[in-house]
Coordinates of C-alpha atoms and ligand atoms in Angstrom, one line a residue:
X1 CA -41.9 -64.8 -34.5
X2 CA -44.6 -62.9 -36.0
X3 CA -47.7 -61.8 -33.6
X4 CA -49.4 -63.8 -36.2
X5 CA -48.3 -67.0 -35.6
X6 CA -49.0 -66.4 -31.9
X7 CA -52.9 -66.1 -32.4
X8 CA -54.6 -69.2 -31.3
X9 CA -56.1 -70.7 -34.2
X10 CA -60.3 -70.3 -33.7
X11 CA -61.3 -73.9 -32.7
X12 CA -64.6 -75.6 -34.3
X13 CA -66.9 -77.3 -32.2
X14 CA -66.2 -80.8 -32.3
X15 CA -67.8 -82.4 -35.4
X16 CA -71.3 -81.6 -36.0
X17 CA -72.5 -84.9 -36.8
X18 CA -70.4 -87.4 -34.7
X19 CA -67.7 -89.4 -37.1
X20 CA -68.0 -92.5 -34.8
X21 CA -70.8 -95.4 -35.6
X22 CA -71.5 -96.9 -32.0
X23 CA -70.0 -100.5 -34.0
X24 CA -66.8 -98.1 -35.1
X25 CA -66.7 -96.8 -31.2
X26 CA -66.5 -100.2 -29.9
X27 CA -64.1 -101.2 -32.3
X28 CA -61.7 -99.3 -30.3
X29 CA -62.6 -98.5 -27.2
X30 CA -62.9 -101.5 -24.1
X31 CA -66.3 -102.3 -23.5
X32 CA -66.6 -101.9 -20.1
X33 CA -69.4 -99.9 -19.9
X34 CA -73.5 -100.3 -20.8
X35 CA -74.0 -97.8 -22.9
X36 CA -77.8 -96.3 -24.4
X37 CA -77.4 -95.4 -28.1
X38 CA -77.2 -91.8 -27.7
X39 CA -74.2 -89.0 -28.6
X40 CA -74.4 -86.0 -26.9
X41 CA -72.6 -82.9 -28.6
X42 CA -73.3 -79.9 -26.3
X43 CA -75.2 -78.8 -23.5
X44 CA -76.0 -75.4 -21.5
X45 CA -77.8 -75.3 -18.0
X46 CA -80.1 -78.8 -17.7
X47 CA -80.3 -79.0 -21.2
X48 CA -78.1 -81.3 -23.8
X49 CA -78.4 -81.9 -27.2
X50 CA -77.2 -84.8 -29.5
X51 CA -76.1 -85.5 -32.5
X52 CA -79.2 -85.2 -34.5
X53 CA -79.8 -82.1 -33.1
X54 CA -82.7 -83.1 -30.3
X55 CA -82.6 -81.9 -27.2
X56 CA -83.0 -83.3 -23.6
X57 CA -83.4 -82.4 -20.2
X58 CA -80.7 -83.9 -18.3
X59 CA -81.4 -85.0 -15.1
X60 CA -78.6 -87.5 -15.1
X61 CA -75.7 -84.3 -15.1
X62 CA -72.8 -87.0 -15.4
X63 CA -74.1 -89.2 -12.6
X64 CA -74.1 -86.4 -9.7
X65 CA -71.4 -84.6 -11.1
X66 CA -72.2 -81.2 -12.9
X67 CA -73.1 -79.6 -10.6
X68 CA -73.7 -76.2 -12.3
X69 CA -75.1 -78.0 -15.5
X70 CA -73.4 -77.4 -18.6
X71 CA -71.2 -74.5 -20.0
X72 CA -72.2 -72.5 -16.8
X73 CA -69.9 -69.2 -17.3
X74 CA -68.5 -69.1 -13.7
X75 CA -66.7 -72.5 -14.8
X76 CA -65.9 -71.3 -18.9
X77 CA -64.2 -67.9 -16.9
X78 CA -62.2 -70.3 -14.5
X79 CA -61.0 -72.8 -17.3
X80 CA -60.1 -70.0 -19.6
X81 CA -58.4 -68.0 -17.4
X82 CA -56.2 -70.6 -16.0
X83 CA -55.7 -73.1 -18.7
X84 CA -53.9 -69.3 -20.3
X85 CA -51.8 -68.8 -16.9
X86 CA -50.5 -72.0 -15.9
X87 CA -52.6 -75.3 -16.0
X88 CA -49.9 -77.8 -14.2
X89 CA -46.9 -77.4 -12.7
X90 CA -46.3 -80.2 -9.7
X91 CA -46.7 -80.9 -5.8
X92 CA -42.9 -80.3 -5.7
X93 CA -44.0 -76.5 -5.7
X94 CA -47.0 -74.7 -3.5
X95 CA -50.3 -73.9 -5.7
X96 CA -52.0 -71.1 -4.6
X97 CA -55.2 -72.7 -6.0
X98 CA -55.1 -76.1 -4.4
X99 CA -54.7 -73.9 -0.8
X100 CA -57.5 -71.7 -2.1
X101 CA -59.8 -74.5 -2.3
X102 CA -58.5 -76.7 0.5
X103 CA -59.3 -73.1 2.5
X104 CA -62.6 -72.8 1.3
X105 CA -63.6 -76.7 1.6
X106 CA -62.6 -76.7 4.9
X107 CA -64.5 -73.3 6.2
X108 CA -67.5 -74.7 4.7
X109 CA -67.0 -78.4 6.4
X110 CA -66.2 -80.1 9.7
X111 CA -62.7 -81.2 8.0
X112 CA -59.1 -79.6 9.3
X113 CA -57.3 -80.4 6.1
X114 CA -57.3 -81.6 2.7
X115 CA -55.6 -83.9 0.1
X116 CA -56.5 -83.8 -3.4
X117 CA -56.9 -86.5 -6.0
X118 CA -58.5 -87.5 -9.6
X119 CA -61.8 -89.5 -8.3
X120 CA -64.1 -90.8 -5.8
X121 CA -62.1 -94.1 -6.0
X122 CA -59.1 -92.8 -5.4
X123 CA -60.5 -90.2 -2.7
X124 CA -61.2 -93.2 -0.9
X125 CA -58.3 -95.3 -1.7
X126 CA -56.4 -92.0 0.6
X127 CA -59.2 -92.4 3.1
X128 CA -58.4 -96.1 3.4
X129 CA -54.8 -95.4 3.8
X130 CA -55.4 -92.4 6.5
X131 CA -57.2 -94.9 8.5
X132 CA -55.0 -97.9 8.4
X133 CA -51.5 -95.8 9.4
X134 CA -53.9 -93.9 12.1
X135 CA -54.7 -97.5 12.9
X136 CA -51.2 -99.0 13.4
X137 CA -49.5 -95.7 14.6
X138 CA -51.8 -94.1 16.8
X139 CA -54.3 -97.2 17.8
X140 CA -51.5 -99.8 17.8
X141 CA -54.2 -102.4 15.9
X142 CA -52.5 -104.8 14.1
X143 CA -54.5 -106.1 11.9
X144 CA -57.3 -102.8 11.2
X145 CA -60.6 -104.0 9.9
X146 CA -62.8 -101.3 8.1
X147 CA -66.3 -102.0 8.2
X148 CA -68.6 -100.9 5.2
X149 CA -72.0 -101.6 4.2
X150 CA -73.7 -103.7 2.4
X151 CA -75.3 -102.4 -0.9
X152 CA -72.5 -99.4 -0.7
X153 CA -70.7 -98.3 -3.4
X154 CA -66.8 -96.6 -2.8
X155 CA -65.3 -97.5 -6.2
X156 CA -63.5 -99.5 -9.1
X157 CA -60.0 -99.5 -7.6
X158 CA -58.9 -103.3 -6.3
X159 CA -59.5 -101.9 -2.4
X160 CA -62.6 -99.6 -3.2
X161 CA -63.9 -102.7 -5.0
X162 CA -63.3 -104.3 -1.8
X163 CA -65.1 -101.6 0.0
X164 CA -67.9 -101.9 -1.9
X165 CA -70.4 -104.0 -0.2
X166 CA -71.7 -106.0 -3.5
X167 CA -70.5 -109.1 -4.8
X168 CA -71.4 -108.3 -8.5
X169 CA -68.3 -105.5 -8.8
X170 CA -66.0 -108.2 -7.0
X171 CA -66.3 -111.2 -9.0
X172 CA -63.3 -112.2 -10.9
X173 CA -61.3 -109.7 -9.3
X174 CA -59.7 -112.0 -6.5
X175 CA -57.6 -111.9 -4.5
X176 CA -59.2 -108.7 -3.2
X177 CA -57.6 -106.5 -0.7
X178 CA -57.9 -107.6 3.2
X179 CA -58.8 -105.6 5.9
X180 CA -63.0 -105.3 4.6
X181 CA -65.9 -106.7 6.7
X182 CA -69.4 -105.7 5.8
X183 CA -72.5 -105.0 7.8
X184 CA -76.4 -104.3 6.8
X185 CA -76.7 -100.5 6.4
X186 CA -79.0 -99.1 8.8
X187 CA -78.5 -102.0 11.5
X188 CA -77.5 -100.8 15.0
X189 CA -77.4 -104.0 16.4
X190 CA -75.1 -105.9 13.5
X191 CA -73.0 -103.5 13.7
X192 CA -72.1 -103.6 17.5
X193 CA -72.1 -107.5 17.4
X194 CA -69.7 -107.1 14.8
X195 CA -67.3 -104.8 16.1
X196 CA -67.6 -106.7 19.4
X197 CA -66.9 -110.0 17.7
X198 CA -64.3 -108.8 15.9
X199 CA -62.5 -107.2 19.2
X200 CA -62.0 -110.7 20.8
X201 CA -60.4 -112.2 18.4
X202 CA -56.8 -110.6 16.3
X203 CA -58.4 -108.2 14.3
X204 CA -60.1 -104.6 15.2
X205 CA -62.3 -102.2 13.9
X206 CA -60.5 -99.1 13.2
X207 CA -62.5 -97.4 10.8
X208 CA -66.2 -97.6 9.8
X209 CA -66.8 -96.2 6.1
X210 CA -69.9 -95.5 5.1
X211 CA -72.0 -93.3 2.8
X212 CA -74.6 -91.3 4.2
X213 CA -77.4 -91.9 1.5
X214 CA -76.4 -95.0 -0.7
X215 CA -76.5 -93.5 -4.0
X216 CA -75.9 -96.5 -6.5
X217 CA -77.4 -99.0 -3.9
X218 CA -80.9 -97.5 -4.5
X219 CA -80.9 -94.2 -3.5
X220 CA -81.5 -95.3 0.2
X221 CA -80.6 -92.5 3.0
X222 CA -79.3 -93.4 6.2
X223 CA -81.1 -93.1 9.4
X224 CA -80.8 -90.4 12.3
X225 CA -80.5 -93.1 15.3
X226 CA -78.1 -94.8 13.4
X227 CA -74.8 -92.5 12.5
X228 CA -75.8 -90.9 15.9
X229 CA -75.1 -94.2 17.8
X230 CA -72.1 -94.5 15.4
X231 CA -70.8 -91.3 16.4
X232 CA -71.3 -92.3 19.8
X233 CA -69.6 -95.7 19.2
X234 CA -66.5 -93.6 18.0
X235 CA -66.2 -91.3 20.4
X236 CA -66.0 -94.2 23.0
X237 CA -63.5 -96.6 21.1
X238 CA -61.1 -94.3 18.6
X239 CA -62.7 -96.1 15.6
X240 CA -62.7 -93.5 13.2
X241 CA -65.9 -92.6 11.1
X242 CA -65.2 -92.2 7.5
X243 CA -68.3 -90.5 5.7
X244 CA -68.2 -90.9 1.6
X245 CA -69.9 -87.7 0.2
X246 CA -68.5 -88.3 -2.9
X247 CA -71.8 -88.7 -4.4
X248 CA -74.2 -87.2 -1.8
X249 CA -71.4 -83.4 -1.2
X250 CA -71.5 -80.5 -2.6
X251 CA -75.0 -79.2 -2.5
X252 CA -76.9 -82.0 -3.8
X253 CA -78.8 -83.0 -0.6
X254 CA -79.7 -79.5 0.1
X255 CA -77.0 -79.5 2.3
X256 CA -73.3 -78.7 1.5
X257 CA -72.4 -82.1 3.1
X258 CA -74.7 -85.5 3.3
X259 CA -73.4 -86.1 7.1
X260 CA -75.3 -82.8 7.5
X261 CA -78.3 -84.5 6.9
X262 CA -77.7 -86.9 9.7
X263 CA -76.8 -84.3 12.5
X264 CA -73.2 -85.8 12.6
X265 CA -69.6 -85.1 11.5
X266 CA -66.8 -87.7 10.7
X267 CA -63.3 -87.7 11.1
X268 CA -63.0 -88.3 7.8
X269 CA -64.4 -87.6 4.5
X270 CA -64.1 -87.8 0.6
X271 CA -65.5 -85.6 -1.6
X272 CA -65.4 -85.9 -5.7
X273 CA -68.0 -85.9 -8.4
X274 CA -69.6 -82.9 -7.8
X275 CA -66.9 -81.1 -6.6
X276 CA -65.2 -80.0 -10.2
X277 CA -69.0 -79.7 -11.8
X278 CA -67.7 -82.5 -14.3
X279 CA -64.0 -81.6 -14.0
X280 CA -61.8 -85.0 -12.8
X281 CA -61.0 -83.8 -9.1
X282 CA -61.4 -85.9 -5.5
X283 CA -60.7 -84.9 -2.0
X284 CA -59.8 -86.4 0.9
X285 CA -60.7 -84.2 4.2
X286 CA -60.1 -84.6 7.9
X287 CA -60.0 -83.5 11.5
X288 CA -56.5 -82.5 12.7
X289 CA -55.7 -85.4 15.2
X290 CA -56.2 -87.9 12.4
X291 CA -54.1 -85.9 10.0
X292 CA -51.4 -88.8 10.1
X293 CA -49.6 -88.5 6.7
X294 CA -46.1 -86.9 6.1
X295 CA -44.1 -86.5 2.9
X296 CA -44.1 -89.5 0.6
X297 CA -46.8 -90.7 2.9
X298 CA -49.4 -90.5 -0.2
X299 CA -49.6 -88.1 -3.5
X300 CA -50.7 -88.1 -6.9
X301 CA -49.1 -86.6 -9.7
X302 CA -52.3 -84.5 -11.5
X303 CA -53.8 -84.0 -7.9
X304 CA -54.8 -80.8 -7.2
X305 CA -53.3 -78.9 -9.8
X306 CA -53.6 -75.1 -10.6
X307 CA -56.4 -75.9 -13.4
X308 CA -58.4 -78.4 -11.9
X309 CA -58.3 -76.2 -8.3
X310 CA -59.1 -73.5 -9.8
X311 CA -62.5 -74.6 -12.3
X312 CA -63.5 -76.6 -8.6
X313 CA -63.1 -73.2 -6.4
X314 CA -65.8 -71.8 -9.2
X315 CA -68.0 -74.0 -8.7
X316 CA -68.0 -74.0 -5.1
X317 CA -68.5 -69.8 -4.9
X318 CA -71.0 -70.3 -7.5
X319 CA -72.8 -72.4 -5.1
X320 CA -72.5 -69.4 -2.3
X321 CA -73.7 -66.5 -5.1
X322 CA -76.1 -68.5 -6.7
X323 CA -78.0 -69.8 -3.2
X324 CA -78.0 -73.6 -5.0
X325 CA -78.4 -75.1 -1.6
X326 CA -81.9 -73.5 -1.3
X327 CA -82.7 -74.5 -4.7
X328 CA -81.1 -78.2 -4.2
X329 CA -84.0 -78.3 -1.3
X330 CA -86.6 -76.4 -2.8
X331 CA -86.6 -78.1 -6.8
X332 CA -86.0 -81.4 -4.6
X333 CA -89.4 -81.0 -2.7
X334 CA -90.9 -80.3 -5.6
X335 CA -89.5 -83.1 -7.6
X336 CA -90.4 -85.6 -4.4
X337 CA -94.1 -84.3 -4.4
X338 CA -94.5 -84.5 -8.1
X339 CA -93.3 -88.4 -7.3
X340 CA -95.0 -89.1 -4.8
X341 CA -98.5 -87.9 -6.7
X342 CA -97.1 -90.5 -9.5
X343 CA -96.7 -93.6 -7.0
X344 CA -100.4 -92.7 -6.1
X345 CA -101.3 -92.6 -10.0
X346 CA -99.0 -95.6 -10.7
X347 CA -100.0 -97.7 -7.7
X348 CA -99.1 -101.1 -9.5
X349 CA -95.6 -99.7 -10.8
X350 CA -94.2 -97.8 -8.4
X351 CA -93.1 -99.1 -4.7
X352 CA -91.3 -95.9 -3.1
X353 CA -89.7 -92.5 -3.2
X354 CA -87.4 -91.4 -1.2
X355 CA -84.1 -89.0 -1.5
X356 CA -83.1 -85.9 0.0
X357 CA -82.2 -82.6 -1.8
X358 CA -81.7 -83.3 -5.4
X359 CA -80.7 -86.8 -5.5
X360 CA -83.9 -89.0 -5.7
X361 CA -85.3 -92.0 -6.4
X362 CA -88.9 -94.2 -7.5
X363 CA -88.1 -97.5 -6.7
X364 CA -90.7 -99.6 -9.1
X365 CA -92.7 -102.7 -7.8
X366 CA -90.4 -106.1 -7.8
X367 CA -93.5 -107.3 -9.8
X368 CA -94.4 -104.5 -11.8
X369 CA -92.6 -106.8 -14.8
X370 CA -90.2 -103.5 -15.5
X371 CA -87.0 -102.4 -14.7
X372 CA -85.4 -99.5 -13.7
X373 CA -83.6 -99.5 -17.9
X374 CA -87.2 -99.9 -19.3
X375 CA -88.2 -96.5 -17.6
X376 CA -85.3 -94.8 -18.1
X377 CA -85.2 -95.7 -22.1
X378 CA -88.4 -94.6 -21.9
X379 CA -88.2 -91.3 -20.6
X380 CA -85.3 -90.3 -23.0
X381 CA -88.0 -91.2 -26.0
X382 CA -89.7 -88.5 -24.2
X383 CA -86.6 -86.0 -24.4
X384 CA -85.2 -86.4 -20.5
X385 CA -82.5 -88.1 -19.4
X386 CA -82.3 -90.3 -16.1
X387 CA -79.7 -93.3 -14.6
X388 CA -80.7 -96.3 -12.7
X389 CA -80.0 -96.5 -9.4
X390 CA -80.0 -100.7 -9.5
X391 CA -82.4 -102.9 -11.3
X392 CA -85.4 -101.4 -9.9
X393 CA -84.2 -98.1 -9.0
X394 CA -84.8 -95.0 -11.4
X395 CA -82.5 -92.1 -10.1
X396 CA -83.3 -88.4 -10.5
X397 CA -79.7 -86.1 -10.1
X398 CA -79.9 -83.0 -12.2
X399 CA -78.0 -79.8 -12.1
X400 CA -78.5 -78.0 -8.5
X401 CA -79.0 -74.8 -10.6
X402 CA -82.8 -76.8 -12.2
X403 CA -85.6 -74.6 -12.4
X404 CA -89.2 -75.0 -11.2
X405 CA -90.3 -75.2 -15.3
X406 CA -87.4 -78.1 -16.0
X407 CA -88.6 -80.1 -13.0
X408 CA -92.5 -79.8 -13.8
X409 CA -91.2 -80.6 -17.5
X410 CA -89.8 -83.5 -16.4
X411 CA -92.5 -84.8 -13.8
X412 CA -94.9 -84.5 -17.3
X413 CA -92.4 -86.8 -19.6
X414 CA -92.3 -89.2 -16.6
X415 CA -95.9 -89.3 -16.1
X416 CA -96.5 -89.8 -20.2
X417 CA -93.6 -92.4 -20.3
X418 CA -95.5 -94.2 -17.1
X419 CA -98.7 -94.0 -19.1
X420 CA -97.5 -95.6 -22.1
X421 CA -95.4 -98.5 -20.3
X422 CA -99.0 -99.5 -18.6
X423 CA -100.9 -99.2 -21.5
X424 CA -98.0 -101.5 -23.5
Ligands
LIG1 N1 -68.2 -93.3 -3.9 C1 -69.5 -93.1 -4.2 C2 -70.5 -93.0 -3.2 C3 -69.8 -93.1 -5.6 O1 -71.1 -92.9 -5.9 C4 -68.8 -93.3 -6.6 C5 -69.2 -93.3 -8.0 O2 -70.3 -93.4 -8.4 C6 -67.5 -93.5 -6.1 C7 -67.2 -93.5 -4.8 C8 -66.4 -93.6 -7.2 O3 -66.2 -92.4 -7.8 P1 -65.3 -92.3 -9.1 O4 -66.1 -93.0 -10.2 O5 -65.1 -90.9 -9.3 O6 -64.0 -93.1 -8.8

């Protein structure tokens, strides 16, 4: 063959005006999601641009998820370079990648050991798994309850559905998995009453799975006394404590880990989103006694491949060179202040702000007649981009590499966007 026909043909951007009509992308693709009317075509840091050309500030980065924004060149080096060496081959053989980044995840963490996977859901659906053979081979429970919380969020699979403390994503879904029982987040005394309750009759607790800040319940962080009487709890009965950082790890606290946050570890804990900066990768991660699963225990055919390892180990150095813990904190106090000064300008709209790090959230008065869409459709008239975080939640998650400029940039759209929704 001539060195010719070897040369990989120079690939065009995809379309510079998109080809689909949102009427002709509905036409064939499921409707299962809300979607704005908006097509974004390309993006570079905290900035995207769509298909007219305008740009935005994106505070949303993929719901928690790009971590290094867009097009960042740590991750363009580490897709190019392995996507041209070897992109997938199969668990049946050892990847030097996945062990790379199983290495680094668990120097940086309280974990032993890690499994990879696609998703958060799917992280979870291997956490749920860990916990129930843990609880019938090491615990001898028969029938293992996992407690969650109410208002959590875990997933769209049919047990992460179950998981999820919120009736909306369960109904029409039955028969939903058994083995759930929910408690009110942040509740000390529920929760004993229910594990004691549940201890006298044929069921026990053997796992408690909870998130350490609910992101999509409201942006609502856990309390100190809490997960440390939890911890305690565990350490006294064997129930394990399964921590989902799939939304609140990597960096976007402030902190590598939410449980960090909370001056706790878990046995347990599942890590996605932000943990490929936009690539599809999960992890499961836990202590050593725990560790429970032997071959053909659990896998995934995609999971943890040489690619996907490898763009993921990237982003997690990047986070090391590029100090974006400090920045998560810093650029998240500023963006809090900046809130906080609006909820004192906004006094009728706004009821709250709380986050930590870089995921925040204003929660608007229940009868300031507005919802968390209104503001959010808003603000992208006024070129940012933002995600609800529940009907009266408006959720701020950009890049942990945001600057001091993008944040006060954004704090300005806000404030106009606030001013012309009173003055409507
Ligand atoms: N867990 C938490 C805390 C999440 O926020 C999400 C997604 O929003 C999930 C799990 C599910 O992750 P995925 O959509 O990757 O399955």
């Amino acid at each position: 063959m001539s060195p010719d026909l070897l040369t990989l043909p120079t690939v065009a951007p995809f379309a510079a005006s998109s080809p689909f009509s949102p009427a002709e992308f509905d036409e064939y693709v499921m409707s299962t999601y809300g979607r704005f009317s908006l097509t974004l075509e390309r993006g570079a840091g905290c900035r995207v641009w769509d298909d007219q050309g305008r740009e935005y500030l994106d505070f949303v980065a993929g719901i928690a998820t790009c971590t290094l924004g867009h097009a960042h060149p740590a991750m363009v080096a580490a897709v190019t370079q392995q996507i041209q060496t070897l992109h997938h081959v199969s668990n049946l053989y050892y990847v030097p990648q996945q062990g790379a980044l199983a290495k680094w995840l668990v120097e940086h963490s309280c974990a032993d050991r890690a499994f990879f996977c696609n998703s958060g859901a799917e992280a979870n659906e291997g956490a749920i798994k860990l916990a129930r053979k843990y609880a019938h081979t090491v615990l001898n429970i028969e029938n293992p309850i996992i407690l969650t919380a109410h208002a959590s969020f875990h997933g769209r699979t049919l047990a992460t559905i179950t998981a999820t403390g919120q009736p909306k994503y369960q109904q029409n879904f039955s028969p939903l998995v058994p083995g759930f029982q929910y408690v009110p987040y942040n509740d000390i005394a529920a929760l004993e009453a229910t594990i004691a309750q549940l201890d006298q009759g044929d069921r026990q607790v053997a796992a408690i799975l909870l998130e350490g800040l609910q992101g999509e319940g409201g942006v609502r962080p856990g309390d100190l006394d809490y997960f440390k009487r939890i911890r305690q709890i565990c350490d006294e009965t064997g129930i394990l404590l399964i921590m989902d950082e799939v939304q609140v790890g990597m960096g976007r606290t402030g902190h590598l880990w939410g449980y960090e946050n909370l001056g706790i570890e878990p046995d347990i804990f599942t890590s996605a989103k932000g943990l490929g900066g936009g690539i599809p990768i999960g992890a499961l991660l836990c202590k050593s006694f725990c560790d429970v699963f032997k071959p053909g225990d659990h896998a995934s055919t995609f999971g943890g491949n040489p690619f996907v390892c490898a763009v993921a180990l990237s982003v997690c150095e990047t986070i090391e060179q590029e100090n974006l813990l400090k920045n998560a904190q810093y650029r998240g106090g500023q963006l809090r202040l900046g809130l906080q000064k609006l909820a004192k300008k906004f006094p009728t709209l706004i009821q709250e702000v709380r986050g930590w790090g870089l995921i925040n959230g204003l929660e608007l008065k229940a009868d300031a007649s507005l919802t968390s869409i209104d503001v959010v459709k808003a603000v992208m008239n006024e070129g940012v981009l933002l995600v609800p975080a529940g009907p009266t939640v408006v959720r701020f998650v950009p890049p942990l590499i945001v600057t001091a400029e993008e944040v006060y940039l954004a704090l300005r759209s806000l404030d106009r966007s606030l001013t012309s929704l009173t003055e409507a």
